[in-house]
Coordinates of C-alpha atoms in Angstrom, one line a residue:
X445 CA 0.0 0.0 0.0
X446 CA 1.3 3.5 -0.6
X447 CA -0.1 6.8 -0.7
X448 CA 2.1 10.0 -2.7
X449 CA 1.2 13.7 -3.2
X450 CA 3.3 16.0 -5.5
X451 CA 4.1 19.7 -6.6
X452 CA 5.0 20.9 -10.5
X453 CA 9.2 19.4 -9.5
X454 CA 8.9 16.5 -6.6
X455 CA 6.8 13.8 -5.7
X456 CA 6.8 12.8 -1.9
X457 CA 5.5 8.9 -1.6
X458 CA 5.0 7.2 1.5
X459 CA 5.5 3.2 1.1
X460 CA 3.7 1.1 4.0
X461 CA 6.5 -1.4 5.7
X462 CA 5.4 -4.1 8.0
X463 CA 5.6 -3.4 12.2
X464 CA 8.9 -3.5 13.7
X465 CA 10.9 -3.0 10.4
X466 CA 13.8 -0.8 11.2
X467 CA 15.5 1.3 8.6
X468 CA 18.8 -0.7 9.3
X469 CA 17.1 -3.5 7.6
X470 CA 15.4 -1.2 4.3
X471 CA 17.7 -0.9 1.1
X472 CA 15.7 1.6 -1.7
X473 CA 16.9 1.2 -5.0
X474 CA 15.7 4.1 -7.6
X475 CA 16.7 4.3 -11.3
X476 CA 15.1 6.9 -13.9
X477 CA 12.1 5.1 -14.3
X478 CA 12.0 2.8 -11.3
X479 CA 11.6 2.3 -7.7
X480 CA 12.1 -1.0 -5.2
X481 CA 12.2 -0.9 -1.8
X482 CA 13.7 -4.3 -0.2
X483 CA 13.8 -5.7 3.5
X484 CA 17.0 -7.1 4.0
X485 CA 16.9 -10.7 3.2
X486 CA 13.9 -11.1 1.8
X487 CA 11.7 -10.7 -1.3
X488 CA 11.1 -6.6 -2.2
X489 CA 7.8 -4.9 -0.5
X490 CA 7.6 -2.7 -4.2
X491 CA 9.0 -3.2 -7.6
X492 CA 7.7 -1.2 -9.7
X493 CA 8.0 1.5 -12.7
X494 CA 7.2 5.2 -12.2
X495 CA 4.8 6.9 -14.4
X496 CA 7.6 9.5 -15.3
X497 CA 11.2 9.7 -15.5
X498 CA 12.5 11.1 -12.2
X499 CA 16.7 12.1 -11.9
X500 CA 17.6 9.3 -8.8
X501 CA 21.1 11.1 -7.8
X502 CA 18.8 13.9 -6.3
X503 CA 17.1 11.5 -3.9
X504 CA 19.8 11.2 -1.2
X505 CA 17.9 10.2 1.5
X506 CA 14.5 9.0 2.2
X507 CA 12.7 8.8 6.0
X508 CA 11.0 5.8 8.2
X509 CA 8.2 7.5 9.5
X510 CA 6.5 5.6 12.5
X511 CA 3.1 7.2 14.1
X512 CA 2.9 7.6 17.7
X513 CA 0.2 6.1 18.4
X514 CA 1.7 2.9 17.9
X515 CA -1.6 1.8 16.2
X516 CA -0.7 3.2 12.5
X517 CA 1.2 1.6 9.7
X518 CA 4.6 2.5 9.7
X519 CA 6.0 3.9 6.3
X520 CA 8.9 4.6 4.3
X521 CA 9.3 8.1 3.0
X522 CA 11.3 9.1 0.1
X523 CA 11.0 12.6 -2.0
X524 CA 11.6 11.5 -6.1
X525 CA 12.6 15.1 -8.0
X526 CA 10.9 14.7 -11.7
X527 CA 13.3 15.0 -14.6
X528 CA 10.6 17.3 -16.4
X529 CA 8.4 19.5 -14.4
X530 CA 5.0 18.7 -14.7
X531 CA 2.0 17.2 -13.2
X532 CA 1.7 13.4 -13.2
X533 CA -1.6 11.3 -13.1
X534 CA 0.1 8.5 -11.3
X535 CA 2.7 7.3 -9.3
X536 CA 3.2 3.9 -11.0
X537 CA 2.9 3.1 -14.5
X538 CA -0.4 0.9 -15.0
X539 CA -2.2 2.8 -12.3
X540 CA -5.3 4.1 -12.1
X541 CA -5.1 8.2 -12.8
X542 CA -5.0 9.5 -8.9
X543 CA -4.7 6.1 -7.0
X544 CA -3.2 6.6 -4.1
X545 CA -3.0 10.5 -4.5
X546 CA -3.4 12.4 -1.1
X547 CA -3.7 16.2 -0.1
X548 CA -1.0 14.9 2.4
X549 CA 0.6 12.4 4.0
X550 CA 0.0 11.4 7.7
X551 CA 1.7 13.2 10.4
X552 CA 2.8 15.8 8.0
X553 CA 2.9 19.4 9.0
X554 CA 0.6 20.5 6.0
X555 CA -1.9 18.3 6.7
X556 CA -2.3 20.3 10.3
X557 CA -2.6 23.2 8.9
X558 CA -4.8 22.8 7.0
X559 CA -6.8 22.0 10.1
X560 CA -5.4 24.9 12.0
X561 CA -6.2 28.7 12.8
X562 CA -4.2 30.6 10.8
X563 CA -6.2 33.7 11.6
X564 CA -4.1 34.6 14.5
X565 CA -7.7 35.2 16.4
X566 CA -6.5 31.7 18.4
X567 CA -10.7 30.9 17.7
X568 CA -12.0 28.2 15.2
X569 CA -15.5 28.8 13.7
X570 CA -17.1 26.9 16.5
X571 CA -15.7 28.8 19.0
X572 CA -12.5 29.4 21.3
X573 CA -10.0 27.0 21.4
X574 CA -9.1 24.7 23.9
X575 CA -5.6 25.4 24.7
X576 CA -4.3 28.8 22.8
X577 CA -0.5 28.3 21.5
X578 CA 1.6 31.7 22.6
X579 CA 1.7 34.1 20.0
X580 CA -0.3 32.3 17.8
X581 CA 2.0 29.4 17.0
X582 CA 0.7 26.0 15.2
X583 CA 1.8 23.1 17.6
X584 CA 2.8 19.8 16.1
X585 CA 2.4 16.6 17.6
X586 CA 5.7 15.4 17.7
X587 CA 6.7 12.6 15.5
X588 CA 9.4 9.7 15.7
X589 CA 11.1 9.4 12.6
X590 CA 14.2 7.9 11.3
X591 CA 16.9 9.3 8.5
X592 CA 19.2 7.3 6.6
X593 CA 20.9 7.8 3.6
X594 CA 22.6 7.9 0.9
X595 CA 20.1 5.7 -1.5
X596 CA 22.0 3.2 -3.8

């Protein structure tokens, strides 16, 4: 399962890995036109051509992004720059146009604001909120995430 978003020169994806995988244990593996993500040791989670060329020596690094509530799936998270700049109807070639396509991805900072004041009133439409930020600062729920790099 996987989910992606994207601007006019990236495409962030976020790849679901199984509980308890550790990024000491991922290897990602990107070419021009295709990405596979591999547990050590064992068949690879996704193998699988992109939609558009993207330029791999860009990538250097990708995250393991593991929710706090222990509950969610965690994911691998790796930003793809597009060779051409332009809009793409899907991540993988043979996809449906928008499978998989999200306004964000979970736990990331855009997706709270679009839930959040931006007003600077420190009110919602319903009302004051609970707990007012000082000056009007967005709090973020923090989030446990792993870096590793470079990508082969």
């Amino acid at each position: 399962m996987y989910s992606w978003r994207q601007d006019n020169a990236t495409v962030t994806c976020g790849i679901a890995v199984p509980v308890g995988t550790t990024h000491e244990q991922l290897k990602l593996l990107l070419t021009r036109r295709r990405m596979t993500l591999q547990i050590a040791g064992s068949e690879p989670l996704l193998r699988r051509q992109l939609s558009a060329p993207v330029v791999p020596s860009r990538t250097r690094a990708y995250t393991m992004y593991v929710p706090e509530d222990d509950d969610g799936q965690p994911e691998v998270r790796v930003v793809l720059f597009k060779e051409s700049i332009a809009g793409w109807g899907s991540l993988f070639a043979g996809d449906l146009r928008g499978q998989g396509l999200c306004k964000s991805l979970h736990g990331e900072l855009c997706a709270t604001l679009d839930q959040a004041d931006t007003s600077g009133s420190g009110h919602d439409e319903e009302g004051p909120a609970e707990e007012d930020p000082p000056g009007g600062a967005i709090s973020m729920p923090r989030l446990r995430q792993t870096w590793r790099g470079p990508v082969a």
